Tab-separated table of C-alpha atoms in Angstrom:
chain	number	residue	atom	x	y	z
Z	72	UNK	CA	78.644	103.368	212.255
Z	73	UNK	CA	77.658	100.006	213.687
Z	74	UNK	CA	80.083	97.904	211.660
Z	75	UNK	CA	82.845	98.483	209.130
Z	76	UNK	CA	84.766	96.170	206.800
Z	77	UNK	CA	88.163	97.723	206.178
Z	78	UNK	CA	91.942	97.461	206.193
Z	79	UNK	CA	92.433	100.477	208.454
Z	80	UNK	CA	93.656	99.968	211.978
Z	81	UNK	CA	93.001	102.812	214.370
Z	82	UNK	CA	94.730	102.811	217.736
Z	83	UNK	CA	91.451	103.315	219.568
Z	84	UNK	CA	90.715	101.178	222.662
Z	85	UNK	CA	86.939	101.307	222.096
Z	86	UNK	CA	87.171	99.636	218.682
Z	87	UNK	CA	87.216	95.857	218.296
Z	88	UNK	CA	88.638	94.018	215.288
Z	89	UNK	CA	87.991	90.594	213.810
Z	90	UNK	CA	90.294	89.663	210.901
Z	91	UNK	CA	88.213	88.014	208.168
Z	92	UNK	CA	90.641	87.658	205.293
Z	93	UNK	CA	93.462	88.955	203.202
Z	94	UNK	CA	93.383	90.708	199.862
Z	95	UNK	CA	96.114	90.773	197.224
Z	96	UNK	CA	96.415	93.590	194.702
Z	97	UNK	CA	96.831	93.332	190.928
Z	98	UNK	CA	97.431	95.769	188.087
Z	99	UNK	CA	94.844	96.149	185.334
Z	100	UNK	CA	94.909	97.930	181.998
Z	101	UNK	CA	93.025	97.869	178.723
Z	102	UNK	CA	93.543	94.966	176.339
Z	103	UNK	CA	96.746	95.577	174.367
Z	104	UNK	CA	98.095	98.267	176.709
Z	105	UNK	CA	101.832	98.706	175.906
Z	106	UNK	CA	102.841	98.338	179.585
Z	107	UNK	CA	101.837	94.649	179.439
Z	108	UNK	CA	103.549	93.875	176.096
Z	109	UNK	CA	106.682	92.211	177.522
Z	110	UNK	CA	105.250	91.457	180.956
Z	111	UNK	CA	104.592	94.292	183.370
Z	112	UNK	CA	107.818	95.314	185.096
Z	113	UNK	CA	108.585	98.105	187.565
Z	114	UNK	CA	109.836	100.438	184.822
Z	115	UNK	CA	106.624	100.060	182.770
Z	116	UNK	CA	104.511	100.489	185.929
Z	117	UNK	CA	106.268	103.745	186.788
Z	118	UNK	CA	106.203	105.052	183.206
Z	119	UNK	CA	102.446	104.530	182.828
Z	120	UNK	CA	99.715	106.888	183.958
Z	121	UNK	CA	97.396	105.611	186.697
Z	122	UNK	CA	93.954	105.932	188.198
Z	123	UNK	CA	93.947	105.547	191.979
Z	124	UNK	CA	91.575	105.663	194.910
Z	125	UNK	CA	91.419	108.829	196.979
Z	126	UNK	CA	93.367	108.722	200.251
Z	127	UNK	CA	91.154	108.534	203.330
Z	128	UNK	CA	91.429	110.384	206.607
Z	129	UNK	CA	94.906	111.677	205.839
Z	130	UNK	CA	96.289	108.146	205.671
Z	131	UNK	CA	98.030	106.502	202.774
Z	132	UNK	CA	96.591	103.246	201.519
Z	133	UNK	CA	98.618	100.056	202.045
Z	134	UNK	CA	99.709	100.369	198.408
Z	135	UNK	CA	100.968	103.932	198.902
Z	136	UNK	CA	102.962	102.869	201.961
Z	137	UNK	CA	104.641	100.040	200.028
Z	138	UNK	CA	105.269	102.272	197.011
Z	139	UNK	CA	107.036	104.762	199.251
Z	140	UNK	CA	109.226	102.190	200.955
Z	141	UNK	CA	110.047	100.479	197.625
Z	142	UNK	CA	110.837	103.873	196.061
Z	143	UNK	CA	108.308	103.264	193.291
Z	144	UNK	CA	106.533	106.301	191.890
Z	145	UNK	CA	103.201	106.332	190.094
Z	146	UNK	CA	101.951	109.056	187.802
Z	147	UNK	CA	98.401	109.382	189.123
Z	148	UNK	CA	96.197	111.253	186.654
Z	149	UNK	CA	92.814	110.526	188.200
Z	150	UNK	CA	91.574	109.691	191.694
Z	151	UNK	CA	88.233	108.027	192.405
Z	152	UNK	CA	86.482	107.241	195.710
Z	153	UNK	CA	86.079	103.454	195.213
Z	154	UNK	CA	87.921	100.553	193.622
Z	155	UNK	CA	84.827	99.406	191.699
Z	156	UNK	CA	84.997	102.367	189.312
Z	157	UNK	CA	88.595	101.655	188.280
Z	158	UNK	CA	87.914	98.670	185.942
Z	159	UNK	CA	85.412	100.710	183.923
Z	160	UNK	CA	87.928	103.526	183.533
Z	161	UNK	CA	90.979	101.466	182.580
Z	162	UNK	CA	89.071	99.336	180.057
Z	163	UNK	CA	88.747	102.300	177.688
Z	164	UNK	CA	91.714	104.549	178.542
Z	165	UNK	CA	95.507	104.445	178.692
Z	166	UNK	CA	95.424	104.488	182.500
Z	167	UNK	CA	96.522	101.553	184.656
Z	168	UNK	CA	94.778	100.723	187.902
Z	169	UNK	CA	95.876	98.770	190.954
Z	170	UNK	CA	92.913	96.950	192.493
Z	171	UNK	CA	92.151	93.925	194.680
Z	172	UNK	CA	92.825	90.765	192.650
Z	173	UNK	CA	89.335	89.359	193.238
Z	174	UNK	CA	87.842	92.549	191.775
Z	175	UNK	CA	90.141	92.341	188.749
Z	176	UNK	CA	89.099	88.727	188.133
Z	177	UNK	CA	85.402	89.540	188.562
Z	178	UNK	CA	85.510	92.321	185.952
Z	179	UNK	CA	88.120	90.779	183.640
Z	180	UNK	CA	85.630	88.729	181.606
Z	181	UNK	CA	83.247	91.639	181.161
Z	182	UNK	CA	85.810	94.284	180.154
Z	183	UNK	CA	88.535	92.076	178.659
Z	184	UNK	CA	91.435	93.977	180.205
Z	185	UNK	CA	94.944	92.799	181.050
Z	186	UNK	CA	95.696	91.629	184.606
Z	187	UNK	CA	99.206	91.352	186.052
Z	188	UNK	CA	100.848	90.896	189.415
Z	189	UNK	CA	102.416	93.940	191.008
Z	190	UNK	CA	105.988	94.352	189.731
Z	191	UNK	CA	107.323	94.696	193.292
Z	192	UNK	CA	106.863	92.873	196.587
Z	193	UNK	CA	103.727	93.654	198.521
Z	194	UNK	CA	102.234	91.587	201.330
Z	195	UNK	CA	98.543	90.732	201.360
Z	196	UNK	CA	96.319	93.324	203.016
Z	197	UNK	CA	94.431	92.181	206.089
Z	198	UNK	CA	90.723	92.971	206.059
Z	199	UNK	CA	88.863	93.137	209.369
Z	200	UNK	CA	85.419	93.690	210.735
Z	201	UNK	CA	85.516	96.723	213.013
Z	202	UNK	CA	82.929	97.720	215.595
Z	203	UNK	CA	82.577	99.717	218.780
Z	204	UNK	CA	83.045	97.886	222.078
Z	205	UNK	CA	79.481	98.895	223.124
Z	206	UNK	CA	78.113	96.793	220.235
Z	207	UNK	CA	80.025	93.633	221.223
Z	208	UNK	CA	76.984	91.755	222.507
Z	209	UNK	CA	74.217	93.215	220.327
Z	210	UNK	CA	72.517	90.098	218.861
Z	211	UNK	CA	71.736	91.565	215.442
Z	212	UNK	CA	75.269	92.884	214.948
Z	213	UNK	CA	76.796	89.635	216.192
Z	214	UNK	CA	74.688	87.796	213.582
Z	215	UNK	CA	75.759	90.265	210.878
Z	216	UNK	CA	79.454	89.843	211.764
Z	217	UNK	CA	79.079	86.062	211.509
Z	218	UNK	CA	77.371	86.339	208.111
Z	219	UNK	CA	80.042	88.625	206.673
Z	220	UNK	CA	82.841	86.388	207.972
Z	221	UNK	CA	81.152	83.363	206.353
Z	222	UNK	CA	80.825	85.174	203.024
Z	223	UNK	CA	84.536	86.033	203.074
Z	224	UNK	CA	85.397	82.392	203.812
Z	225	UNK	CA	83.104	81.221	201.004
Z	226	UNK	CA	84.742	83.635	198.557
Z	227	UNK	CA	88.127	82.158	199.350
Z	228	UNK	CA	89.548	84.847	201.600
Z	229	UNK	CA	91.027	82.695	204.401
């Protein structure tokens, strides 16, 4: 892998990181889902069934870490490999999904689902460019890193 865009931090001295933005999470569900009726609270979040992304490399996602420390439990009924499949699933099922807010907003108009803030405290997730130290001065990869960082800035991810 020449370059990755991710939230993971690996304690590996040969990897270099450039923070490019932060992502906030939101909860989505089909239009009229009962969990959103009186405003999504922690009880409704825990009582609902969820679709979630698969854990990677034996690590919990930032959401799973916060859920554990906040003693919030989800009833995960389905796991998928990527966030982008979650809006399609929740739009026509009883499942809730927790996705990056910008993804929820991008799909909200097309699928007409409900969007709510998480019903518990969760800090923004830092997203970084990650590359191997040997690639630090490669001109093409330096250019690519600059382009990706500019896109994130343009999209409003400070």
